[in-house]
Tab-separated table of C-alpha atoms in Angstrom:
chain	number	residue	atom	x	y	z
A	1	UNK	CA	0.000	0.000	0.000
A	2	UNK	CA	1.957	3.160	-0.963
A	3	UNK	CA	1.853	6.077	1.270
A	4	UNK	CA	1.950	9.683	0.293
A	5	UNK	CA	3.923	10.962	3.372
A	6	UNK	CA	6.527	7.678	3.280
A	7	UNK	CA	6.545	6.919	-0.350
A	8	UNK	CA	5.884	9.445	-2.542
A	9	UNK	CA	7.278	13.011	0.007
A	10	UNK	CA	10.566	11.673	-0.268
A	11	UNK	CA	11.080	11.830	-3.631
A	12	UNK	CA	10.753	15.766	-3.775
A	13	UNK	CA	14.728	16.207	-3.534
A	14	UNK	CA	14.947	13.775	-6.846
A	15	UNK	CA	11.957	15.677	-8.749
A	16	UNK	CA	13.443	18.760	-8.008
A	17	UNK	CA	16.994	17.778	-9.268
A	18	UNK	CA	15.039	16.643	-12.383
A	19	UNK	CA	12.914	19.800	-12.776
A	20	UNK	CA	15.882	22.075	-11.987
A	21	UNK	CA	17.700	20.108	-14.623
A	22	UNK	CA	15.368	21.069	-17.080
A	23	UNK	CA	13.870	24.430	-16.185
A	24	UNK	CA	18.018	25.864	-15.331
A	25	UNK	CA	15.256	27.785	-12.227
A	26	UNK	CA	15.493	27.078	-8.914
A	27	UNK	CA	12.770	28.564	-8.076
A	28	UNK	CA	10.561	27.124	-11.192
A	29	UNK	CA	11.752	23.741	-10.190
A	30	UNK	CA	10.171	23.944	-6.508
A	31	UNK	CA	6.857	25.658	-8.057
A	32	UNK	CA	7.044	22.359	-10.178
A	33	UNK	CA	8.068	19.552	-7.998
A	34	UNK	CA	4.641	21.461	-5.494
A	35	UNK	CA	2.576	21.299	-8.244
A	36	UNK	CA	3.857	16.945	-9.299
A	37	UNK	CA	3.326	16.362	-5.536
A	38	UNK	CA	0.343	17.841	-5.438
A	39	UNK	CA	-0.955	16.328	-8.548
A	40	UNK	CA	0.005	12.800	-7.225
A	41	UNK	CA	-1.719	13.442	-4.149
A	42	UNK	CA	-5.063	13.883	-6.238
A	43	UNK	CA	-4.581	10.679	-8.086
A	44	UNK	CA	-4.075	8.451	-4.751
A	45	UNK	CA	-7.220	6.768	-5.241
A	46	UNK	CA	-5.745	5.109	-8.439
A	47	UNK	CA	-1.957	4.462	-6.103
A	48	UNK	CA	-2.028	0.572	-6.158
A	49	UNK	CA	-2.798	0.668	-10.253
A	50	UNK	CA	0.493	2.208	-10.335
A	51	UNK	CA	3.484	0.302	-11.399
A	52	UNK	CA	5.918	2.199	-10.086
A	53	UNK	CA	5.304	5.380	-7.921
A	54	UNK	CA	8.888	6.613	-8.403
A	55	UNK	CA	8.908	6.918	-12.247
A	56	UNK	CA	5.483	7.511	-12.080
A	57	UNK	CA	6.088	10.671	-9.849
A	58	UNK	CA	9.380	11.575	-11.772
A	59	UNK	CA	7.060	11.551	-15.503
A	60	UNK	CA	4.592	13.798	-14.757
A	61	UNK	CA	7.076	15.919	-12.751
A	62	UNK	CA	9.189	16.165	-16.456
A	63	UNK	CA	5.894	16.828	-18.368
A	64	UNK	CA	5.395	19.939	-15.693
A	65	UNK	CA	8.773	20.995	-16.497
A	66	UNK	CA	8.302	20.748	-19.889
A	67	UNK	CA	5.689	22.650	-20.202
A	68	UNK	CA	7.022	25.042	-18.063
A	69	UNK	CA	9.781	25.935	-20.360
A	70	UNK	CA	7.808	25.883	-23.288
A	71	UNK	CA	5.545	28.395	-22.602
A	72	UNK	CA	8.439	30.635	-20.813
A	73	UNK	CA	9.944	30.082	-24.102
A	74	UNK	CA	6.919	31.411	-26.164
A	75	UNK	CA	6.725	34.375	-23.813
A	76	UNK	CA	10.160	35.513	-23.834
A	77	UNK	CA	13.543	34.916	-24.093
A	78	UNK	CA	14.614	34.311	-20.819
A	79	UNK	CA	16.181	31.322	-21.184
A	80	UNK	CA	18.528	32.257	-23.635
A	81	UNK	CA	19.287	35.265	-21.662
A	82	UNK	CA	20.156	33.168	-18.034
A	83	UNK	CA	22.624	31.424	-20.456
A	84	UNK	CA	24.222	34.062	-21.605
A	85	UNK	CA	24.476	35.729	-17.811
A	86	UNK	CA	26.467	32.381	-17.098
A	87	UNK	CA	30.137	33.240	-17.082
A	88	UNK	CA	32.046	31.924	-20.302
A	89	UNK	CA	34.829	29.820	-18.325
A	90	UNK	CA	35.952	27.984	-21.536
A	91	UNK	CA	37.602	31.263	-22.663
A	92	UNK	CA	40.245	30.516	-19.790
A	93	UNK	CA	43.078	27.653	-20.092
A	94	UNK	CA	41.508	24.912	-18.143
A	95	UNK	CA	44.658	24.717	-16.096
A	96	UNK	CA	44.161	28.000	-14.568
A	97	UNK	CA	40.417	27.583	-13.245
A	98	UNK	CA	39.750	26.240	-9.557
A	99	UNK	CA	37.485	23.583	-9.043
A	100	UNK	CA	34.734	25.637	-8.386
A	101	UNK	CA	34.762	27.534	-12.349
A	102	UNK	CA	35.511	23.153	-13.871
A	103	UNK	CA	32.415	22.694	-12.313
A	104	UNK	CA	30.135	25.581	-13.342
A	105	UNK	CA	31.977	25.085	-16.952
A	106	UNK	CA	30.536	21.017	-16.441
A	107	UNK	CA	27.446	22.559	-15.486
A	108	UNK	CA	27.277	24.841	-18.619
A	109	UNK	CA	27.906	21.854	-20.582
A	110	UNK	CA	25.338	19.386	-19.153
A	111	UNK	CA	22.450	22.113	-19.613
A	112	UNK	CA	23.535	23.041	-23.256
A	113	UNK	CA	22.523	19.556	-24.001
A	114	UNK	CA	19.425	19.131	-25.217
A	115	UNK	CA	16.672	18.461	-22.901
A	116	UNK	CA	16.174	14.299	-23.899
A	117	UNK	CA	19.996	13.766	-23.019
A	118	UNK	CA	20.126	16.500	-20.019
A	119	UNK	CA	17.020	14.188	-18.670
A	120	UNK	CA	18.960	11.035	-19.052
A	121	UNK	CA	22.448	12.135	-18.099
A	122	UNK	CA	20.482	13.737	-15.324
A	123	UNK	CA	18.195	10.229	-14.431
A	124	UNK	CA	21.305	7.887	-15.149
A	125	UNK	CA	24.292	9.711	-13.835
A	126	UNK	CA	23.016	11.965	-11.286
A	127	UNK	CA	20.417	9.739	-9.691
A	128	UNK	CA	21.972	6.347	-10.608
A	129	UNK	CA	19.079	5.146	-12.540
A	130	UNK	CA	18.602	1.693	-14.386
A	131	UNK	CA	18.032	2.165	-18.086
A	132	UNK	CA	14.747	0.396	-17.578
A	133	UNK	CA	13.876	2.970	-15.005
A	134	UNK	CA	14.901	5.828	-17.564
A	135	UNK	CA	12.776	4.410	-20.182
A	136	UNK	CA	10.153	4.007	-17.869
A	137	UNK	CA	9.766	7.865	-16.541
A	138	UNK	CA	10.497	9.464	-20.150
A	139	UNK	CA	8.533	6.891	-21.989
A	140	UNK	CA	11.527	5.685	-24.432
A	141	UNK	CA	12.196	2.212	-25.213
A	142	UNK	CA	15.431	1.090	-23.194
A	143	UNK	CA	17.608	1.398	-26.658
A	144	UNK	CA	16.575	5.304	-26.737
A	145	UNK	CA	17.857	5.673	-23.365
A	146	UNK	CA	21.020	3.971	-24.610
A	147	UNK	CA	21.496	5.886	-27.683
A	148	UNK	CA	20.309	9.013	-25.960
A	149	UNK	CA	23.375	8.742	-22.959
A	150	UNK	CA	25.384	7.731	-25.410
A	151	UNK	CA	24.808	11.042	-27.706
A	152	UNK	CA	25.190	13.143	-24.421
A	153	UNK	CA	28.236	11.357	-23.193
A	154	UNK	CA	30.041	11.564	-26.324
A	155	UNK	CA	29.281	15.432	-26.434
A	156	UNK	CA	30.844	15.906	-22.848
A	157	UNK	CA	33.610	13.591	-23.577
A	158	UNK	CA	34.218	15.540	-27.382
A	159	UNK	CA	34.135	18.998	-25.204
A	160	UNK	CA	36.691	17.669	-22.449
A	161	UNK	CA	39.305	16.394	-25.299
A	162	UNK	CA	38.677	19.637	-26.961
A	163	UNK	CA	40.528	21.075	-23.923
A	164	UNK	CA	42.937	18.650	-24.005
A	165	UNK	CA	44.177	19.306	-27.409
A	166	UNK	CA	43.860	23.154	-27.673
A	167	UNK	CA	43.771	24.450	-23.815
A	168	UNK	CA	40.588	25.909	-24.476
B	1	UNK	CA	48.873	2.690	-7.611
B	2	UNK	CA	47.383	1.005	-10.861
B	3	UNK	CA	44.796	2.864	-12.979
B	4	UNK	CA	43.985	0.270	-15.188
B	5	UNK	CA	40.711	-0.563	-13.649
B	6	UNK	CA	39.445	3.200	-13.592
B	7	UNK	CA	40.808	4.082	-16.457
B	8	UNK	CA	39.021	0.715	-18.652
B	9	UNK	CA	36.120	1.905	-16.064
B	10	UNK	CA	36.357	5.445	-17.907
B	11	UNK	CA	36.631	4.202	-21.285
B	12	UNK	CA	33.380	1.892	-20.838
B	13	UNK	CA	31.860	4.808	-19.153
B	14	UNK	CA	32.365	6.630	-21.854
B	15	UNK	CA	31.205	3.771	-24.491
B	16	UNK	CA	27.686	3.662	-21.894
B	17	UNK	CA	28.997	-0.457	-20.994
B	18	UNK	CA	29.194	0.762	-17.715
B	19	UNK	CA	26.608	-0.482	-14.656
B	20	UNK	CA	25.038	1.592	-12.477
B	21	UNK	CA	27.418	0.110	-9.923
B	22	UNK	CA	30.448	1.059	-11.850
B	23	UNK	CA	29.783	4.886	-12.402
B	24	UNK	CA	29.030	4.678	-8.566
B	25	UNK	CA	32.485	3.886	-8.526
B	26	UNK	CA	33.689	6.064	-10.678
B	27	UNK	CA	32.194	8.746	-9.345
B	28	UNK	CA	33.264	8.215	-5.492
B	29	UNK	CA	37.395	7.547	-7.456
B	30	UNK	CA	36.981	11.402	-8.857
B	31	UNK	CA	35.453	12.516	-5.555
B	32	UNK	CA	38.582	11.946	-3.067
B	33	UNK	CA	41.661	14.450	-2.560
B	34	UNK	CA	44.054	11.886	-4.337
B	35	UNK	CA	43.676	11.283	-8.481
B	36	UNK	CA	46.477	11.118	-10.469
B	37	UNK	CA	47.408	13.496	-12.618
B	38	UNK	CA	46.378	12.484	-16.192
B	39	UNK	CA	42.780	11.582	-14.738
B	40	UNK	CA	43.012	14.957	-12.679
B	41	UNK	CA	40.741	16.907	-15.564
B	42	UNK	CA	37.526	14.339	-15.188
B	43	UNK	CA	37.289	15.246	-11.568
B	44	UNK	CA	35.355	18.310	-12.090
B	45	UNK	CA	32.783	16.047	-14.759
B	46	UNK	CA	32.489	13.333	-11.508
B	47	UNK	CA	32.434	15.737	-8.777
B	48	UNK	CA	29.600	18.009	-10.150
B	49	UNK	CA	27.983	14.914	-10.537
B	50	UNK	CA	28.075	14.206	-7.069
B	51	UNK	CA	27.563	17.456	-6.261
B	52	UNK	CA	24.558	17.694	-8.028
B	53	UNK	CA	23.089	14.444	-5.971
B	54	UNK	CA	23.095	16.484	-2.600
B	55	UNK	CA	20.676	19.612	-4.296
B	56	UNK	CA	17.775	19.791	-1.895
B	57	UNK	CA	14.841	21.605	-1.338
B	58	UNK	CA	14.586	23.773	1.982
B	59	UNK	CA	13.038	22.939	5.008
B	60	UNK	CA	9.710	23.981	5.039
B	61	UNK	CA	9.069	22.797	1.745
B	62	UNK	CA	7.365	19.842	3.608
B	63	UNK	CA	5.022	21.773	5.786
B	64	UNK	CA	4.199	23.839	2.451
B	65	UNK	CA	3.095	20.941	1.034
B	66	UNK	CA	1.262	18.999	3.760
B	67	UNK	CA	-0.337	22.345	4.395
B	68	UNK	CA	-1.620	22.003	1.257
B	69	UNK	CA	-3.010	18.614	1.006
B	70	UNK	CA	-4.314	18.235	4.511
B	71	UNK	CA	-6.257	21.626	4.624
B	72	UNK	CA	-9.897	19.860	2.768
B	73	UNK	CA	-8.807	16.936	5.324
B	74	UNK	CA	-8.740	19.003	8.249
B	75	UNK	CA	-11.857	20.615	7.322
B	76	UNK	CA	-14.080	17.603	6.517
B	77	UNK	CA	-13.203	16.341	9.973
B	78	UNK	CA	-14.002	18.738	11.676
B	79	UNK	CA	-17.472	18.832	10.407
B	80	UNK	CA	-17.797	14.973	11.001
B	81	UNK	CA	-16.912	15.980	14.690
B	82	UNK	CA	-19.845	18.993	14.720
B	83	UNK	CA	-21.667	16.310	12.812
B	84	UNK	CA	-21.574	13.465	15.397
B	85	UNK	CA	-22.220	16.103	18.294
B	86	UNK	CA	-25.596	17.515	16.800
B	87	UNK	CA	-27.834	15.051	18.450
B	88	UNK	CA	-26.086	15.721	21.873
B	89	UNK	CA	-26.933	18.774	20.921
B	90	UNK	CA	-30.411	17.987	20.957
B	91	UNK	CA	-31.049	16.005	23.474
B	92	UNK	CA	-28.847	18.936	25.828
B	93	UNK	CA	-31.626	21.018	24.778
B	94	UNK	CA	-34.981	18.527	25.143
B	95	UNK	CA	-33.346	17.929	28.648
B	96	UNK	CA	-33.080	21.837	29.108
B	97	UNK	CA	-36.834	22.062	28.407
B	98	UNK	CA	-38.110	19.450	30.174
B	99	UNK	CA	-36.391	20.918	33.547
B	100	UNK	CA	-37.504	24.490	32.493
B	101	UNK	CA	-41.182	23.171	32.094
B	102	UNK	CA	-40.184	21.041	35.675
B	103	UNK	CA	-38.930	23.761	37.538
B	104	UNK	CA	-41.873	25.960	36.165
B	105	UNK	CA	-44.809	23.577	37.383
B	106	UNK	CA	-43.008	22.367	40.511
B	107	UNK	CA	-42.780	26.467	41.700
B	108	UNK	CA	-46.714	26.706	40.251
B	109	UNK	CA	-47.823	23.810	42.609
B	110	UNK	CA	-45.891	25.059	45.696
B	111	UNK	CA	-47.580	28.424	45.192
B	112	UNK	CA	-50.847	26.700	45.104
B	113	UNK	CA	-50.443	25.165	48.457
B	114	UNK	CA	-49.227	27.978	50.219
B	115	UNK	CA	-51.557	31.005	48.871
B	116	UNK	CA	-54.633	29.886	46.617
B	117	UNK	CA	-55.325	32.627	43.843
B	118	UNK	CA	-58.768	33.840	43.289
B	119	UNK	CA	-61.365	30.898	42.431
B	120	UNK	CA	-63.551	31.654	39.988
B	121	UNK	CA	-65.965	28.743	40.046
B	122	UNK	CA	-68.718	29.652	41.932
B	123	UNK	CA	-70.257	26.047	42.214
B	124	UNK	CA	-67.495	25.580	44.620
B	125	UNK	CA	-68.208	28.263	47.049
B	126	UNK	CA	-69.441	27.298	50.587
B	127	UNK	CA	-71.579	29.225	52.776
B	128	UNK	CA	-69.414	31.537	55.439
B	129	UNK	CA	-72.606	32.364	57.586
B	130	UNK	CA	-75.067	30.049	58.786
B	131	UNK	CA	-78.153	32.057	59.742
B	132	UNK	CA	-79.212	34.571	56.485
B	133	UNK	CA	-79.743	37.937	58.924
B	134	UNK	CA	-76.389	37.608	59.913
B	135	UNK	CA	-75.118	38.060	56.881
B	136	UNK	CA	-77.222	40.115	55.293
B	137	UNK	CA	-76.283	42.780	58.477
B	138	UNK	CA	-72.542	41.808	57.284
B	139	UNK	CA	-73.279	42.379	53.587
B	140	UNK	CA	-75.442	45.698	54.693
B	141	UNK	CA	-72.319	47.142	56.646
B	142	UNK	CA	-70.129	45.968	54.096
B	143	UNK	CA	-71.705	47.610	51.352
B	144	UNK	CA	-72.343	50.857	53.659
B	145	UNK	CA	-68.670	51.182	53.972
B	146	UNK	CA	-68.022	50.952	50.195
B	147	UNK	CA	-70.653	53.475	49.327
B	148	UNK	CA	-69.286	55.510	51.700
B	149	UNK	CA	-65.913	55.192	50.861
B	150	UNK	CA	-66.794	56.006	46.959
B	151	UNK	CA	-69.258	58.951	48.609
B	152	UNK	CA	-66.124	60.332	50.518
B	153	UNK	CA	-63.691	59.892	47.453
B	154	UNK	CA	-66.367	61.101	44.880
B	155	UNK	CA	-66.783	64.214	46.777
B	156	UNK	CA	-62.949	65.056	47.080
B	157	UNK	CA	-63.379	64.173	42.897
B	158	UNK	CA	-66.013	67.094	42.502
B	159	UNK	CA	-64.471	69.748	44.962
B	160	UNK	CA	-61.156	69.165	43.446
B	161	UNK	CA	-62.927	69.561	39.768
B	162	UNK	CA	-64.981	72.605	41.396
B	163	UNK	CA	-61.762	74.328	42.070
B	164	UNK	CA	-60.217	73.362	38.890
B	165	UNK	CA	-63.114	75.108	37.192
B	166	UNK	CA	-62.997	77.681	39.040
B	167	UNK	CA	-59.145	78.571	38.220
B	168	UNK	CA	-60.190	77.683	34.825
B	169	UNK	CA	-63.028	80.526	34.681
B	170	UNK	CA	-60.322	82.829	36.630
B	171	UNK	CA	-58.078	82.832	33.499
């Protein structure tokens, strides 16, 4: 029997981290994960036709997001203009940036993907998903998922040999 | 120390061969103080991945959020509560009445033994006099004293309206 304060409350940190990694708002991504839990709690009638409460949770907490974005999109531009407010570390020799700038330059690089690899780099390496799992929540067959992390990987690994060869 | 394993690990990563497992390990390699030199650069990649795992949300975000689904809860049980208390309610106040309406004709009966009201059923009146002369003379005085009484006070009456007449026909 699932629970909404033991079984489905807990997940907020993970929806967030998923909603954050899509939305690039902090603040957007709380409105969102509120508005999945909230949504979940309405459907608790229907909790033991659920398969899995997790992914369940984490899908309708992307198609928020989603949304979200698309209609901030439509309104304006501030998406584009958070990136550009983002400081431009790659300009610098790698060599010469502490910790703290490699990781905001990481983080620049993991939300330039698109959103379908940000989602699965975000499902597989951040929250140690199964490929099943990842299929399950963004409704892809388990060879998308593959092909997907395997796009996005490739991208980050392409950008960090980039550096390699021309200290940029 | 060898690398072999992390670096094949890396390589896989990279490939997407890796489990779940194995990028745990990766990730916790890139996380401590000591990583060689030529695996230095995909610390930042690992750590912000680790990093990224500890984002919370604050801590009120819970009460935000229970506040908002248990409101409608709250509510409907507090009406069952006013619900299941009506009929005490009720009977409180049929019990109320009833010792009202007690209290009432218990005070009502006492009165009647102590002081009888007027009677006004005349078939129940019993003769105060035995022989009719007697009280005749008692009705006869009786009724002397009321007609004078009303001869006294309906004399004061018309002096008093005498002199009021008389101021009146002064002015």
């Amino acid at each position: 029997m699932i629970n909404f304060r033991d079984d489905v409350l807990p997940l907020k940190n993970r929806l967030y981290r998923l909603a954050l990694r899509i939305t690039l708002d902090t603040l957007d991504a709380e409105d969102i994960v509120q508005e999945t839990l909230i949504r979940v709690w309405n459907m608790r009638e229907d909790f033991d036709k659920i398969d899995s409460i997790e992914a369940f949770s984490l899908t309708i907490c992307r198609n928020l997001a989603l949304d979200h974005i698309s209609r901030k999109e439509s309104q304006n531009e501030q998406l584009d203009e958070s990136y550009d407010t983002t400081p431009d570390v790659a300009s610098t020799p790698l060599q010469a940036l502490l910790l703290e700038d490699k990781r905001s330059w990481v983080m620049k690089l993991f939300n330039e993907l698109p959103e379908k690899q940000r989602s699965v780099m975000q499902l597989r390496d951040i929250e140690g998903k199964s490929y099943r799992e990842i299929a399950q929540v963004l409704g892809f067959t388990e060879e998308q998922v593959k092909v997907t992390l395997f796009r996005a990987r490739q991208h980050i690994r392409q950008e960090f040999e980039k550096i390699d060869n021309y200290g940029l | 120390m060898d690398y072999k394993y992390i670096e094949q690990l890396l390589e896989r990563y990279w490939q997407c061969q890796t489990s779940v497992e194995e990028e745990r390990i990766l990730r916790d390699f890139f996380s401590q103080k000591e990583v060689p030199a030529h695996l230095q650069r995909y610390c930042a990649l690992f750590a912000f991945e680790k990093n990224e795992e500890e984002l919370h949300l604050g801590a009120d975000f819970d009460r935000k959020i229970l506040n908002r689904i248990e409101e409608p809860v709250v509510k409907a049980r507090r009406n069952t509560i006013r619900f299941r208390l009506t009929p005490f309610y009720r009977a409180a106040a049929i019990v109320a009445v009833v010792l009202c309406l007690g209290l009432a004709a218990q005070h009502s009966f006492q009165n009647d033994t102590k002081q009888p009201g007027v009677s006004y059923n005349y078939a129940g009146y019993q003769d105060t006099y035995s022989d009719p002369q007697v009280a005749l003379d008692q009705v006869s005085s009786a009724l002397k004293t009321v007609s004078h009484g009303l001869r006294e006070s309906g004399l004061h009456n018309v002096d008093s309206a005498l002199v009021d007449g008389g101021n009146d026909d002064k002015m």
